[in-house]
DNA sequence: CTTCATGCAAAAGATTTGCAAGTTC
DNA sequence: GAACTTGCAAATCTTTTGCATGAAG
């Protein structure tokens, strides 16, 4: 039984990689590897789609930690810095995050009428992005690319409506 | 004398267009055109770069309105819907907005260590996006395009740290 | 004159911080 | 042991709401 529908599984190996990356960050900063920090990483990794800090707090709580609020909030910057999570826009509502690790390619075409999401990948984009990053001296760790619009069938209904 | 450095000027005509667009939205929803709403739009339009709701509140206050907090917060969804503002990710910190009107397309290169944001615009991207949208029958209204990575100087400090 | 908007105060939420007690290295 | 963490409570900040009074259409 699952408390949330919004769960996914990362292949075991990928999850391990992510945890390793996180541990490396902790080590580099002379911070400690604790059970709850590892639990937070795993809870984050098993999320699918966008989620709030609060949802993550609940997931970690469901894992048996009493009041992980403060600890989760304190861990989020670490998750961002280690590239496990990334912040998301989408709608301008609450602060949202999503898993970035292992999902470096994230290209969506979204209909903001009906919510349809078309995923796409376009090698030409990748190349341009790499060039651009290099030009500015950045090392890319992820990207977020969403094209928002109105899909064909919603354009159709719009026409009827007016 | 200016209260803020973060100010810009839209060509008068463009500003008028934006206000018109906003008024049209109000009209369509049977909402009222009030001085403060127009002031909020203008204050928003004269901002450059990313800003918070609170900064907008201060700008409007500087325009002579007593306590525009609630009204500004109530207006922001309208500004988003009319396409005058758009939300931005950037750093996952506070909720940020930026002017979208007349600047529909620009993208961000973000350092997730120090938060530096480099804006870029790349015609080749725009063309690919249009092609792609067309191929799927979408009419584009906005897009979010964030490249996330580590900037040159943070890569530098990383090297020192390890 | 009817309906909506504003300003102010208070509520609700979200995030951060201080601290004593418990853990990791 | 020394330094860092955690959980809990309290403090902050941000955003939303309720309402009486004042405008817009």
mmCIF file of C-alpha atoms (C1' of nucleotides) in Angstrom:
data_model
loop_
_atom_site.group_PDB
_atom_site.id
_atom_site.type_symbol
_atom_site.label_atom_id
_atom_site.label_comp_id
_atom_site.label_asym_id
_atom_site.label_seq_id
_atom_site.Cartn_x
_atom_site.Cartn_y
_atom_site.Cartn_z
ATOM 1 C CA UNK A 1 0.000 0.000 0.000
ATOM 2 C CA UNK A 2 1.257 3.370 -0.922
ATOM 3 C CA UNK A 3 0.473 6.615 0.694
ATOM 4 C CA UNK A 4 0.917 8.554 -2.529
ATOM 5 C CA UNK A 5 0.255 7.898 -6.144
ATOM 6 C CA UNK A 6 3.027 10.198 -7.090
ATOM 7 C CA UNK A 7 5.725 7.649 -6.656
ATOM 8 C CA UNK A 8 8.176 6.160 -9.048
ATOM 9 C CA UNK A 9 11.076 3.835 -8.900
ATOM 10 C CA UNK A 10 14.487 4.634 -10.074
ATOM 11 C CA UNK A 11 16.459 1.641 -11.195
ATOM 12 C CA UNK A 12 18.321 0.511 -8.118
ATOM 13 C CA UNK A 13 21.665 1.372 -9.628
ATOM 14 C CA UNK A 14 20.660 4.912 -10.480
ATOM 15 C CA UNK A 15 19.308 5.450 -6.995
ATOM 16 C CA UNK A 16 22.581 4.239 -5.560
ATOM 17 C CA UNK A 17 24.478 6.580 -7.826
ATOM 18 C CA UNK A 18 22.399 9.472 -6.652
ATOM 19 C CA UNK A 19 22.932 8.621 -3.022
ATOM 20 C CA UNK A 20 26.631 8.323 -3.699
ATOM 21 C CA UNK A 21 26.703 11.684 -5.303
ATOM 22 C CA UNK A 22 24.937 13.116 -2.319
ATOM 23 C CA UNK A 23 27.354 11.459 0.083
ATOM 24 C CA UNK A 24 30.234 12.878 -1.838
ATOM 25 C CA UNK A 25 28.812 16.344 -1.407
ATOM 26 C CA UNK A 26 28.426 15.793 2.322
ATOM 27 C CA UNK A 27 31.933 14.540 2.551
ATOM 28 C CA UNK A 28 33.342 17.450 0.581
ATOM 29 C CA UNK A 29 31.722 19.825 3.030
ATOM 30 C CA UNK A 30 32.627 17.921 6.140
ATOM 31 C CA UNK A 31 28.951 17.262 6.785
ATOM 32 C CA UNK A 32 27.674 13.994 8.146
ATOM 33 C CA UNK A 33 25.924 11.089 6.543
ATOM 34 C CA UNK A 34 22.899 10.471 8.698
ATOM 35 C CA UNK A 35 19.949 8.147 8.316
ATOM 36 C CA UNK A 36 17.494 10.910 7.847
ATOM 37 C CA UNK A 37 19.535 12.605 5.163
ATOM 38 C CA UNK A 38 19.753 9.396 3.209
ATOM 39 C CA UNK A 39 16.041 8.862 3.735
ATOM 40 C CA UNK A 40 15.328 12.321 2.389
ATOM 41 C CA UNK A 41 17.322 11.626 -0.747
ATOM 42 C CA UNK A 42 15.527 8.365 -1.302
ATOM 43 C CA UNK A 43 12.138 9.896 -0.679
ATOM 44 C CA UNK A 44 12.937 12.629 -3.171
ATOM 45 C CA UNK A 45 14.137 10.156 -5.760
ATOM 46 C CA UNK A 46 10.978 8.127 -5.538
ATOM 47 C CA UNK A 47 8.820 11.106 -6.352
ATOM 48 C CA UNK A 48 7.472 11.579 -9.847
ATOM 49 C CA UNK A 49 6.760 14.977 -11.275
ATOM 50 C CA UNK A 50 6.614 18.211 -9.359
ATOM 51 C CA UNK A 51 6.321 18.335 -5.609
ATOM 52 C CA UNK A 52 6.553 20.756 -2.724
ATOM 53 C CA UNK A 53 8.879 20.757 0.238
ATOM 54 C CA UNK A 54 5.906 19.904 2.357
ATOM 55 C CA UNK A 55 5.111 16.782 0.374
ATOM 56 C CA UNK A 56 8.661 15.663 0.835
ATOM 57 C CA UNK A 57 8.331 16.266 4.549
ATOM 58 C CA UNK A 58 5.298 13.990 4.610
ATOM 59 C CA UNK A 59 7.057 11.252 2.699
ATOM 60 C CA UNK A 60 9.946 11.328 5.098
ATOM 61 C CA UNK A 61 7.597 11.306 8.023
ATOM 62 C CA UNK A 62 5.914 8.238 6.554
ATOM 63 C CA UNK A 63 9.326 6.608 6.642
ATOM 64 C CA UNK A 64 9.231 6.823 10.404
ATOM 65 C CA UNK A 65 10.876 10.101 11.321
ATOM 66 C CA UNK A 66 9.052 12.114 13.900
ATOM 67 C CA UNK A 67 9.134 15.684 12.763
ATOM 68 C CA UNK A 68 11.428 15.941 9.785
ATOM 69 C CA UNK A 69 10.238 19.383 8.756
ATOM 70 C CA UNK A 70 13.266 21.370 9.771
ATOM 71 C CA UNK A 71 15.660 18.709 8.633
ATOM 72 C CA UNK A 72 14.046 18.404 5.236
ATOM 73 C CA UNK A 73 14.119 22.146 4.754
ATOM 74 C CA UNK A 74 17.741 22.152 5.774
ATOM 75 C CA UNK A 75 18.510 19.352 3.337
ATOM 76 C CA UNK A 76 16.838 20.811 0.276
ATOM 77 C CA UNK A 77 19.684 23.175 -0.581
ATOM 78 C CA UNK A 78 22.015 20.197 -0.455
ATOM 79 C CA UNK A 79 19.785 18.242 -2.803
ATOM 80 C CA UNK A 80 19.738 21.150 -5.185
ATOM 81 C CA UNK A 81 23.468 21.600 -5.065
ATOM 82 C CA UNK A 82 24.146 17.964 -5.639
ATOM 83 C CA UNK A 83 21.916 18.037 -8.687
ATOM 84 C CA UNK A 84 19.456 15.520 -7.285
ATOM 85 C CA UNK A 85 16.621 17.994 -7.321
ATOM 86 C CA UNK A 86 15.961 21.075 -9.295
ATOM 87 C CA UNK A 87 13.511 23.887 -8.815
ATOM 88 C CA UNK A 88 10.643 24.225 -11.220
ATOM 89 C CA UNK A 89 8.442 27.008 -12.427
ATOM 90 C CA UNK A 90 5.174 25.834 -13.814
ATOM 91 C CA UNK A 91 2.287 28.022 -12.917
ATOM 92 C CA UNK A 92 3.980 30.349 -10.486
ATOM 93 C CA UNK A 93 2.218 28.698 -7.613
ATOM 94 C CA UNK A 94 4.099 27.236 -4.707
ATOM 95 C CA UNK A 95 7.765 26.484 -4.828
ATOM 96 C CA UNK A 96 8.098 23.224 -6.617
ATOM 97 C CA UNK A 97 10.912 20.783 -7.081
ATOM 98 C CA UNK A 98 11.465 17.761 -9.205
ATOM 99 C CA UNK A 99 14.024 15.045 -9.533
ATOM 100 C CA UNK A 100 16.836 16.096 -11.800
ATOM 101 C CA UNK A 101 19.159 13.185 -11.298
ATOM 102 C CA UNK A 102 19.062 10.714 -14.162
ATOM 103 C CA UNK A 103 16.572 12.846 -16.039
ATOM 104 C CA UNK A 104 18.878 15.338 -17.548
ATOM 105 C CA UNK A 105 16.738 15.603 -20.623
ATOM 106 C CA UNK A 106 13.485 17.157 -19.929
ATOM 107 C CA UNK A 107 11.765 18.620 -22.916
ATOM 108 C CA UNK A 108 8.039 19.120 -22.864
ATOM 109 C CA UNK A 109 5.453 20.668 -25.062
ATOM 110 C CA UNK A 110 2.494 21.438 -22.863
ATOM 111 C CA UNK A 111 -1.027 22.496 -23.662
ATOM 112 C CA UNK A 112 -2.165 24.938 -21.039
ATOM 113 C CA UNK A 113 -5.806 24.391 -21.887
ATOM 114 C CA UNK A 114 -6.120 20.632 -21.575
ATOM 115 C CA UNK A 115 -2.810 19.776 -19.947
ATOM 116 C CA UNK A 116 -1.614 17.426 -22.634
ATOM 117 C CA UNK A 117 2.108 16.888 -22.450
ATOM 118 C CA UNK A 118 4.149 15.901 -25.450
ATOM 119 C CA UNK A 119 7.705 14.920 -24.722
ATOM 120 C CA UNK A 120 10.282 15.627 -27.291
ATOM 121 C CA UNK A 121 13.929 15.320 -27.744
ATOM 122 C CA UNK A 122 15.839 17.085 -30.370
ATOM 123 C CA UNK A 123 19.492 16.534 -30.890
ATOM 124 C CA UNK A 124 19.907 19.959 -32.428
ATOM 125 C CA UNK A 125 18.792 21.508 -29.123
ATOM 126 C CA UNK A 126 21.292 19.505 -27.175
ATOM 127 C CA UNK A 127 24.111 20.665 -29.364
ATOM 128 C CA UNK A 128 23.153 24.287 -29.170
ATOM 129 C CA UNK A 129 22.855 24.051 -25.420
ATOM 130 C CA UNK A 130 26.268 22.557 -25.043
ATOM 131 C CA UNK A 131 27.784 25.233 -27.223
ATOM 132 C CA UNK A 132 26.084 27.949 -25.322
ATOM 133 C CA UNK A 133 27.074 26.634 -21.925
ATOM 134 C CA UNK A 134 30.627 26.268 -23.031
ATOM 135 C CA UNK A 135 30.708 29.790 -24.339
ATOM 136 C CA UNK A 136 29.780 31.021 -20.861
ATOM 137 C CA UNK A 137 32.126 28.675 -19.043
ATOM 138 C CA UNK A 138 29.334 26.628 -17.484
ATOM 139 C CA UNK A 139 29.374 22.922 -16.900
ATOM 140 C CA UNK A 140 25.796 21.796 -17.495
ATOM 141 C CA UNK A 141 24.172 19.426 -15.062
ATOM 142 C CA UNK A 142 20.602 19.569 -16.221
ATOM 143 C CA UNK A 143 18.147 21.520 -18.218
ATOM 144 C CA UNK A 144 14.572 22.360 -18.157
ATOM 145 C CA UNK A 145 12.790 23.162 -21.346
ATOM 146 C CA UNK A 146 9.067 23.600 -21.582
ATOM 147 C CA UNK A 147 7.160 25.020 -24.464
ATOM 148 C CA UNK A 148 3.752 26.173 -23.399
ATOM 149 C CA UNK A 149 0.930 26.659 -25.806
ATOM 150 C CA UNK A 150 -2.402 25.490 -27.056
ATOM 151 C CA UNK A 151 -2.661 22.156 -28.777
ATOM 152 C CA UNK A 152 -4.442 21.597 -32.041
ATOM 153 C CA UNK A 153 -7.632 20.238 -30.571
ATOM 154 C CA UNK A 154 -7.954 23.018 -28.006
ATOM 155 C CA UNK A 155 -7.452 25.582 -30.739
ATOM 156 C CA UNK A 156 -10.326 23.847 -32.426
ATOM 157 C CA UNK A 157 -12.630 24.189 -29.416
ATOM 158 C CA UNK A 158 -11.555 27.778 -28.907
ATOM 159 C CA UNK A 159 -12.805 28.502 -32.364
ATOM 160 C CA UNK A 160 -16.170 27.030 -31.505
ATOM 161 C CA UNK A 161 -16.380 28.932 -28.251
ATOM 162 C CA UNK A 162 -15.963 32.358 -29.797
ATOM 163 C CA UNK B 1 16.147 60.471 -8.837
ATOM 164 C CA UNK B 2 15.214 56.860 -8.713
ATOM 165 C CA UNK B 3 14.331 54.751 -5.789
ATOM 166 C CA UNK B 4 15.583 51.612 -7.447
ATOM 167 C CA UNK B 5 18.333 50.698 -9.804
ATOM 168 C CA UNK B 6 16.314 47.870 -11.151
ATOM 169 C CA UNK B 7 14.244 50.008 -13.392
ATOM 170 C CA UNK B 8 13.878 50.140 -17.104
ATOM 171 C CA UNK B 9 11.760 51.931 -19.608
ATOM 172 C CA UNK B 10 9.627 50.304 -22.135
ATOM 173 C CA UNK B 11 9.103 52.372 -25.238
ATOM 174 C CA UNK B 12 5.958 54.340 -24.554
ATOM 175 C CA UNK B 13 4.059 52.538 -27.270
ATOM 176 C CA UNK B 14 4.914 49.113 -25.938
ATOM 177 C CA UNK B 15 3.885 50.132 -22.459
ATOM 178 C CA UNK B 16 0.592 51.378 -23.789
ATOM 179 C CA UNK B 17 0.069 48.116 -25.619
ATOM 180 C CA UNK B 18 0.663 46.206 -22.445
ATOM 181 C CA UNK B 19 -1.772 48.336 -20.500
ATOM 182 C CA UNK B 20 -4.297 47.874 -23.248
ATOM 183 C CA UNK B 21 -3.888 44.187 -23.138
ATOM 184 C CA UNK B 22 -4.413 44.267 -19.427
ATOM 185 C CA UNK B 23 -7.525 46.403 -19.750
ATOM 186 C CA UNK B 24 -8.912 43.994 -22.263
ATOM 187 C CA UNK B 25 -8.497 41.180 -19.775
ATOM 188 C CA UNK B 26 -10.280 43.209 -17.118
ATOM 189 C CA UNK B 27 -13.067 44.005 -19.464
ATOM 190 C CA UNK B 28 -13.459 40.407 -20.565
ATOM 191 C CA UNK B 29 -13.904 39.405 -16.966
ATOM 192 C CA UNK B 30 -16.149 42.265 -16.002
ATOM 193 C CA UNK B 31 -13.472 43.568 -13.663
ATOM 194 C CA UNK B 32 -12.776 47.230 -13.180
ATOM 195 C CA UNK B 33 -10.055 49.467 -14.469
ATOM 196 C CA UNK B 34 -8.779 51.265 -11.405
ATOM 197 C CA UNK B 35 -5.880 53.619 -10.853
ATOM 198 C CA UNK B 36 -4.000 51.231 -8.687
ATOM 199 C CA UNK B 37 -4.319 48.363 -11.137
ATOM 200 C CA UNK B 38 -2.922 50.497 -13.901
ATOM 201 C CA UNK B 39 -0.169 51.659 -11.565
ATOM 202 C CA UNK B 40 0.709 48.065 -10.772
ATOM 203 C CA UNK B 41 1.018 47.216 -14.437
ATOM 204 C CA UNK B 42 3.230 50.200 -15.047
ATOM 205 C CA UNK B 43 5.388 49.469 -12.045
ATOM 206 C CA UNK B 44 5.808 45.908 -13.215
ATOM 207 C CA UNK B 45 6.688 46.990 -16.723
ATOM 208 C CA UNK B 46 9.372 49.311 -15.501
ATOM 209 C CA UNK B 47 11.168 46.554 -13.663
ATOM 210 C CA UNK B 48 14.207 44.927 -15.172
ATOM 211 C CA UNK B 49 15.141 41.354 -14.460
ATOM 212 C CA UNK B 50 13.702 39.201 -11.750
ATOM 213 C CA UNK B 51 11.741 40.590 -8.867
ATOM 214 C CA UNK B 52 9.555 39.478 -6.017
ATOM 215 C CA UNK B 53 5.972 40.352 -5.265
ATOM 216 C CA UNK B 54 7.242 42.344 -2.352
ATOM 217 C CA UNK B 55 9.460 44.500 -4.507
ATOM 218 C CA UNK B 56 6.503 45.255 -6.689
ATOM 219 C CA UNK B 57 4.533 46.214 -3.604
ATOM 220 C CA UNK B 58 7.234 48.706 -2.678
ATOM 221 C CA UNK B 59 7.309 50.210 -6.134
ATOM 222 C CA UNK B 60 3.591 50.729 -6.082
ATOM 223 C CA UNK B 61 3.786 52.192 -2.619
ATOM 224 C CA UNK B 62 6.404 54.614 -3.893
ATOM 225 C CA UNK B 63 3.836 55.696 -6.444
ATOM 226 C CA UNK B 64 1.690 56.999 -3.630
ATOM 227 C CA UNK B 65 -0.596 54.164 -2.665
ATOM 228 C CA UNK B 66 -0.925 53.584 1.019
ATOM 229 C CA UNK B 67 -0.810 49.867 1.562
ATOM 230 C CA UNK B 68 -0.976 48.198 -1.799
ATOM 231 C CA UNK B 69 0.132 44.806 -0.508
ATOM 232 C CA UNK B 70 -3.171 42.990 -0.780
ATOM 233 C CA UNK B 71 -4.072 44.667 -4.031
ATOM 234 C CA UNK B 72 -0.753 43.815 -5.620
ATOM 235 C CA UNK B 73 -1.042 40.216 -4.572
ATOM 236 C CA UNK B 74 -4.545 40.145 -5.945
ATOM 237 C CA UNK B 75 -3.365 41.633 -9.214
ATOM 238 C CA UNK B 76 -0.453 39.304 -9.871
ATOM 239 C CA UNK B 77 -2.562 36.452 -11.217
ATOM 240 C CA UNK B 78 -4.102 38.917 -13.626
ATOM 241 C CA UNK B 79 -0.686 40.052 -14.771
ATOM 242 C CA UNK B 80 0.330 36.481 -15.340
ATOM 243 C CA UNK B 81 -2.805 35.641 -17.229
ATOM 244 C CA UNK B 82 -2.521 38.640 -19.453
ATOM 245 C CA UNK B 83 1.030 37.663 -20.304
ATOM 246 C CA UNK B 84 2.548 40.809 -18.854
ATOM 247 C CA UNK B 85 4.535 38.895 -16.272
ATOM 248 C CA UNK B 86 5.796 35.398 -16.139
ATOM 249 C CA UNK B 87 7.094 33.347 -13.246
ATOM 250 C CA UNK B 88 10.715 32.301 -13.213
ATOM 251 C CA UNK B 89 12.489 29.501 -11.492
ATOM 252 C CA UNK B 90 15.968 30.622 -10.841
ATOM 253 C CA UNK B 91 17.525 29.312 -7.709
ATOM 254 C CA UNK B 92 14.441 27.938 -6.043
ATOM 255 C CA UNK B 93 14.509 30.820 -3.632
ATOM 256 C CA UNK B 94 11.646 33.197 -3.381
ATOM 257 C CA UNK B 95 8.972 33.289 -6.004
ATOM 258 C CA UNK B 96 10.211 35.506 -8.743
ATOM 259 C CA UNK B 97 8.586 37.171 -11.676
ATOM 260 C CA UNK B 98 9.777 39.023 -14.687
ATOM 261 C CA UNK B 99 8.286 41.050 -17.455
ATOM 262 C CA UNK B 100 7.176 38.835 -20.296
ATOM 263 C CA UNK B 101 5.413 41.405 -22.420
ATOM 264 C CA UNK B 102 7.498 42.435 -25.376
ATOM 265 C CA UNK B 103 10.214 40.069 -24.281
ATOM 266 C CA UNK B 104 8.446 36.846 -24.943
ATOM 267 C CA UNK B 105 11.506 34.824 -25.535
ATOM 268 C CA UNK B 106 14.577 34.720 -23.466
ATOM 269 C CA UNK B 107 16.246 31.968 -21.616
ATOM 270 C CA UNK B 108 18.379 31.423 -18.540
ATOM 271 C CA UNK B 109 21.662 29.809 -17.779
ATOM 272 C CA UNK B 110 21.737 29.265 -14.041
ATOM 273 C CA UNK B 111 24.498 28.313 -11.679
ATOM 274 C CA UNK B 112 23.052 26.140 -8.979
ATOM 275 C CA UNK B 113 25.960 26.780 -6.673
ATOM 276 C CA UNK B 114 25.977 30.534 -6.503
ATOM 277 C CA UNK B 115 22.703 31.373 -8.171
ATOM 278 C CA UNK B 116 24.213 33.492 -10.911
ATOM 279 C CA UNK B 117 21.829 33.904 -13.784
ATOM 280 C CA UNK B 118 22.949 34.590 -17.306
ATOM 281 C CA UNK B 119 20.215 35.506 -19.703
ATOM 282 C CA UNK B 120 20.618 34.560 -23.276
ATOM 283 C CA UNK B 121 18.734 34.687 -26.441
ATOM 284 C CA UNK B 122 19.512 32.548 -29.359
ATOM 285 C CA UNK B 123 17.638 32.876 -32.563
ATOM 286 C CA UNK B 124 18.448 29.327 -33.564
ATOM 287 C CA UNK B 125 16.541 28.101 -30.519
ATOM 288 C CA UNK B 126 13.537 30.161 -31.381
ATOM 289 C CA UNK B 127 13.414 28.758 -34.856
ATOM 290 C CA UNK B 128 13.688 25.187 -33.697
ATOM 291 C CA UNK B 129 10.975 25.789 -31.151
ATOM 292 C CA UNK B 130 8.637 27.212 -33.689
ATOM 293 C CA UNK B 131 9.246 24.323 -36.035
ATOM 294 C CA UNK B 132 8.699 21.833 -33.320
ATOM 295 C CA UNK B 133 5.507 23.438 -32.094
ATOM 296 C CA UNK B 134 4.186 23.619 -35.596
ATOM 297 C CA UNK B 135 4.977 20.007 -36.237
ATOM 298 C CA UNK B 136 2.771 19.103 -33.281
ATOM 299 C CA UNK B 137 0.028 21.535 -34.156
ATOM 300 C CA UNK B 138 0.643 23.752 -31.114
ATOM 301 C CA UNK B 139 0.314 27.496 -30.985
ATOM 302 C CA UNK B 140 3.024 28.645 -28.569
ATOM 303 C CA UNK B 141 2.228 31.183 -25.896
ATOM 304 C CA UNK B 142 5.286 30.999 -23.680
ATOM 305 C CA UNK B 143 8.230 28.906 -22.818
ATOM 306 C CA UNK B 144 10.585 28.140 -19.992
ATOM 307 C CA UNK B 145 14.065 27.261 -20.885
ATOM 308 C CA UNK B 146 16.600 26.934 -18.138
ATOM 309 C CA UNK B 147 20.013 25.456 -18.453
ATOM 310 C CA UNK B 148 21.274 24.452 -15.048
ATOM 311 C CA UNK B 149 24.905 23.959 -14.245
ATOM 312 C CA UNK B 150 27.945 25.231 -12.475
ATOM 313 C CA UNK B 151 29.522 28.484 -13.534
ATOM 314 C CA UNK B 152 33.209 28.941 -14.175
ATOM 315 C CA UNK B 153 34.036 30.516 -10.846
ATOM 316 C CA UNK B 154 32.171 27.900 -8.828
ATOM 317 C CA UNK B 155 33.970 25.178 -10.729
ATOM 318 C CA UNK B 156 37.092 26.954 -9.652
ATOM 319 C CA UNK B 157 36.168 26.922 -5.973
ATOM 320 C CA UNK B 158 35.057 23.319 -6.221
ATOM 321 C CA UNK B 159 38.542 22.470 -7.351
ATOM 322 C CA UNK B 160 40.036 24.235 -4.349
ATOM 323 C CA UNK B 161 37.619 22.605 -1.944
ATOM 324 C CA UNK B 162 38.425 19.038 -2.934
ATOM 325 C "C1'" DC C 1 -27.434 51.966 -7.518
ATOM 326 C "C1'" DT C 2 -25.320 47.468 -8.065
ATOM 327 C "C1'" DT C 3 -21.257 45.183 -8.125
ATOM 328 C "C1'" DC C 4 -16.563 45.230 -7.499
ATOM 329 C "C1'" DA C 5 -12.123 47.122 -5.434
ATOM 330 C "C1'" DT C 6 -9.318 48.946 -1.720
ATOM 331 C "C1'" DG C 7 -6.919 49.285 2.661
ATOM 332 C "C1'" DC C 8 -6.320 47.576 6.934
ATOM 333 C "C1'" DA C 9 -6.074 44.005 10.162
ATOM 334 C "C1'" DA C 10 -5.875 39.410 11.096
ATOM 335 C "C1'" DA C 11 -5.366 34.647 9.536
ATOM 336 C "C1'" DA C 12 -2.998 31.084 7.310
ATOM 337 C "C1'" DG C 13 0.992 29.078 5.298
ATOM 338 C "C1'" DA C 14 5.644 28.359 4.362
ATOM 339 C "C1'" DT C 15 10.384 28.645 5.719
ATOM 340 C "C1'" DT C 16 14.015 29.635 9.006
ATOM 341 C "C1'" DT C 17 16.334 29.689 13.437
ATOM 342 C "C1'" DG C 18 17.722 28.797 18.469
ATOM 343 C "C1'" DC C 19 18.720 25.311 21.505
ATOM 344 C "C1'" DA C 20 19.333 21.170 24.401
ATOM 345 C "C1'" DA C 21 20.033 16.422 23.755
ATOM 346 C "C1'" DG C 22 21.704 12.811 20.870
ATOM 347 C "C1'" DT C 23 24.978 11.163 16.903
ATOM 348 C "C1'" DT C 24 28.767 10.768 13.689
ATOM 349 C "C1'" DC C 25 33.520 10.782 12.755
ATOM 350 C "C1'" DG D 1 35.644 14.067 22.684
ATOM 351 C "C1'" DA D 2 34.665 17.722 19.234
ATOM 352 C "C1'" DA D 3 31.742 19.079 15.890
ATOM 353 C "C1'" DC D 4 27.651 18.417 13.653
ATOM 354 C "C1'" DT D 5 22.524 16.945 13.718
ATOM 355 C "C1'" DT D 6 17.999 16.455 15.093
ATOM 356 C "C1'" DG D 7 13.393 17.459 16.811
ATOM 357 C "C1'" DC D 8 10.690 20.708 18.832
ATOM 358 C "C1'" DA D 9 9.156 25.288 19.595
ATOM 359 C "C1'" DA D 10 9.164 29.837 18.425
ATOM 360 C "C1'" DA D 11 10.178 33.457 15.297
ATOM 361 C "C1'" DT D 12 9.942 35.222 10.492
ATOM 362 C "C1'" DC D 13 8.315 35.919 6.108
ATOM 363 C "C1'" DT D 14 5.083 35.512 2.516
ATOM 364 C "C1'" DT D 15 0.596 35.215 0.775
ATOM 365 C "C1'" DT D 16 -4.365 35.055 1.455
ATOM 366 C "C1'" DT D 17 -8.817 36.518 3.398
ATOM 367 C "C1'" DG D 18 -12.704 39.061 5.750
ATOM 368 C "C1'" DC D 19 -14.884 43.279 6.030
ATOM 369 C "C1'" DA D 20 -16.487 48.002 6.075
ATOM 370 C "C1'" DT D 21 -15.931 51.899 3.199
ATOM 371 C "C1'" DG D 22 -15.232 53.952 -1.174
ATOM 372 C "C1'" DA D 23 -15.326 53.724 -6.523
ATOM 373 C "C1'" DA D 24 -16.477 52.147 -11.305
ATOM 374 C "C1'" DG D 25 -19.625 50.954 -14.706
#
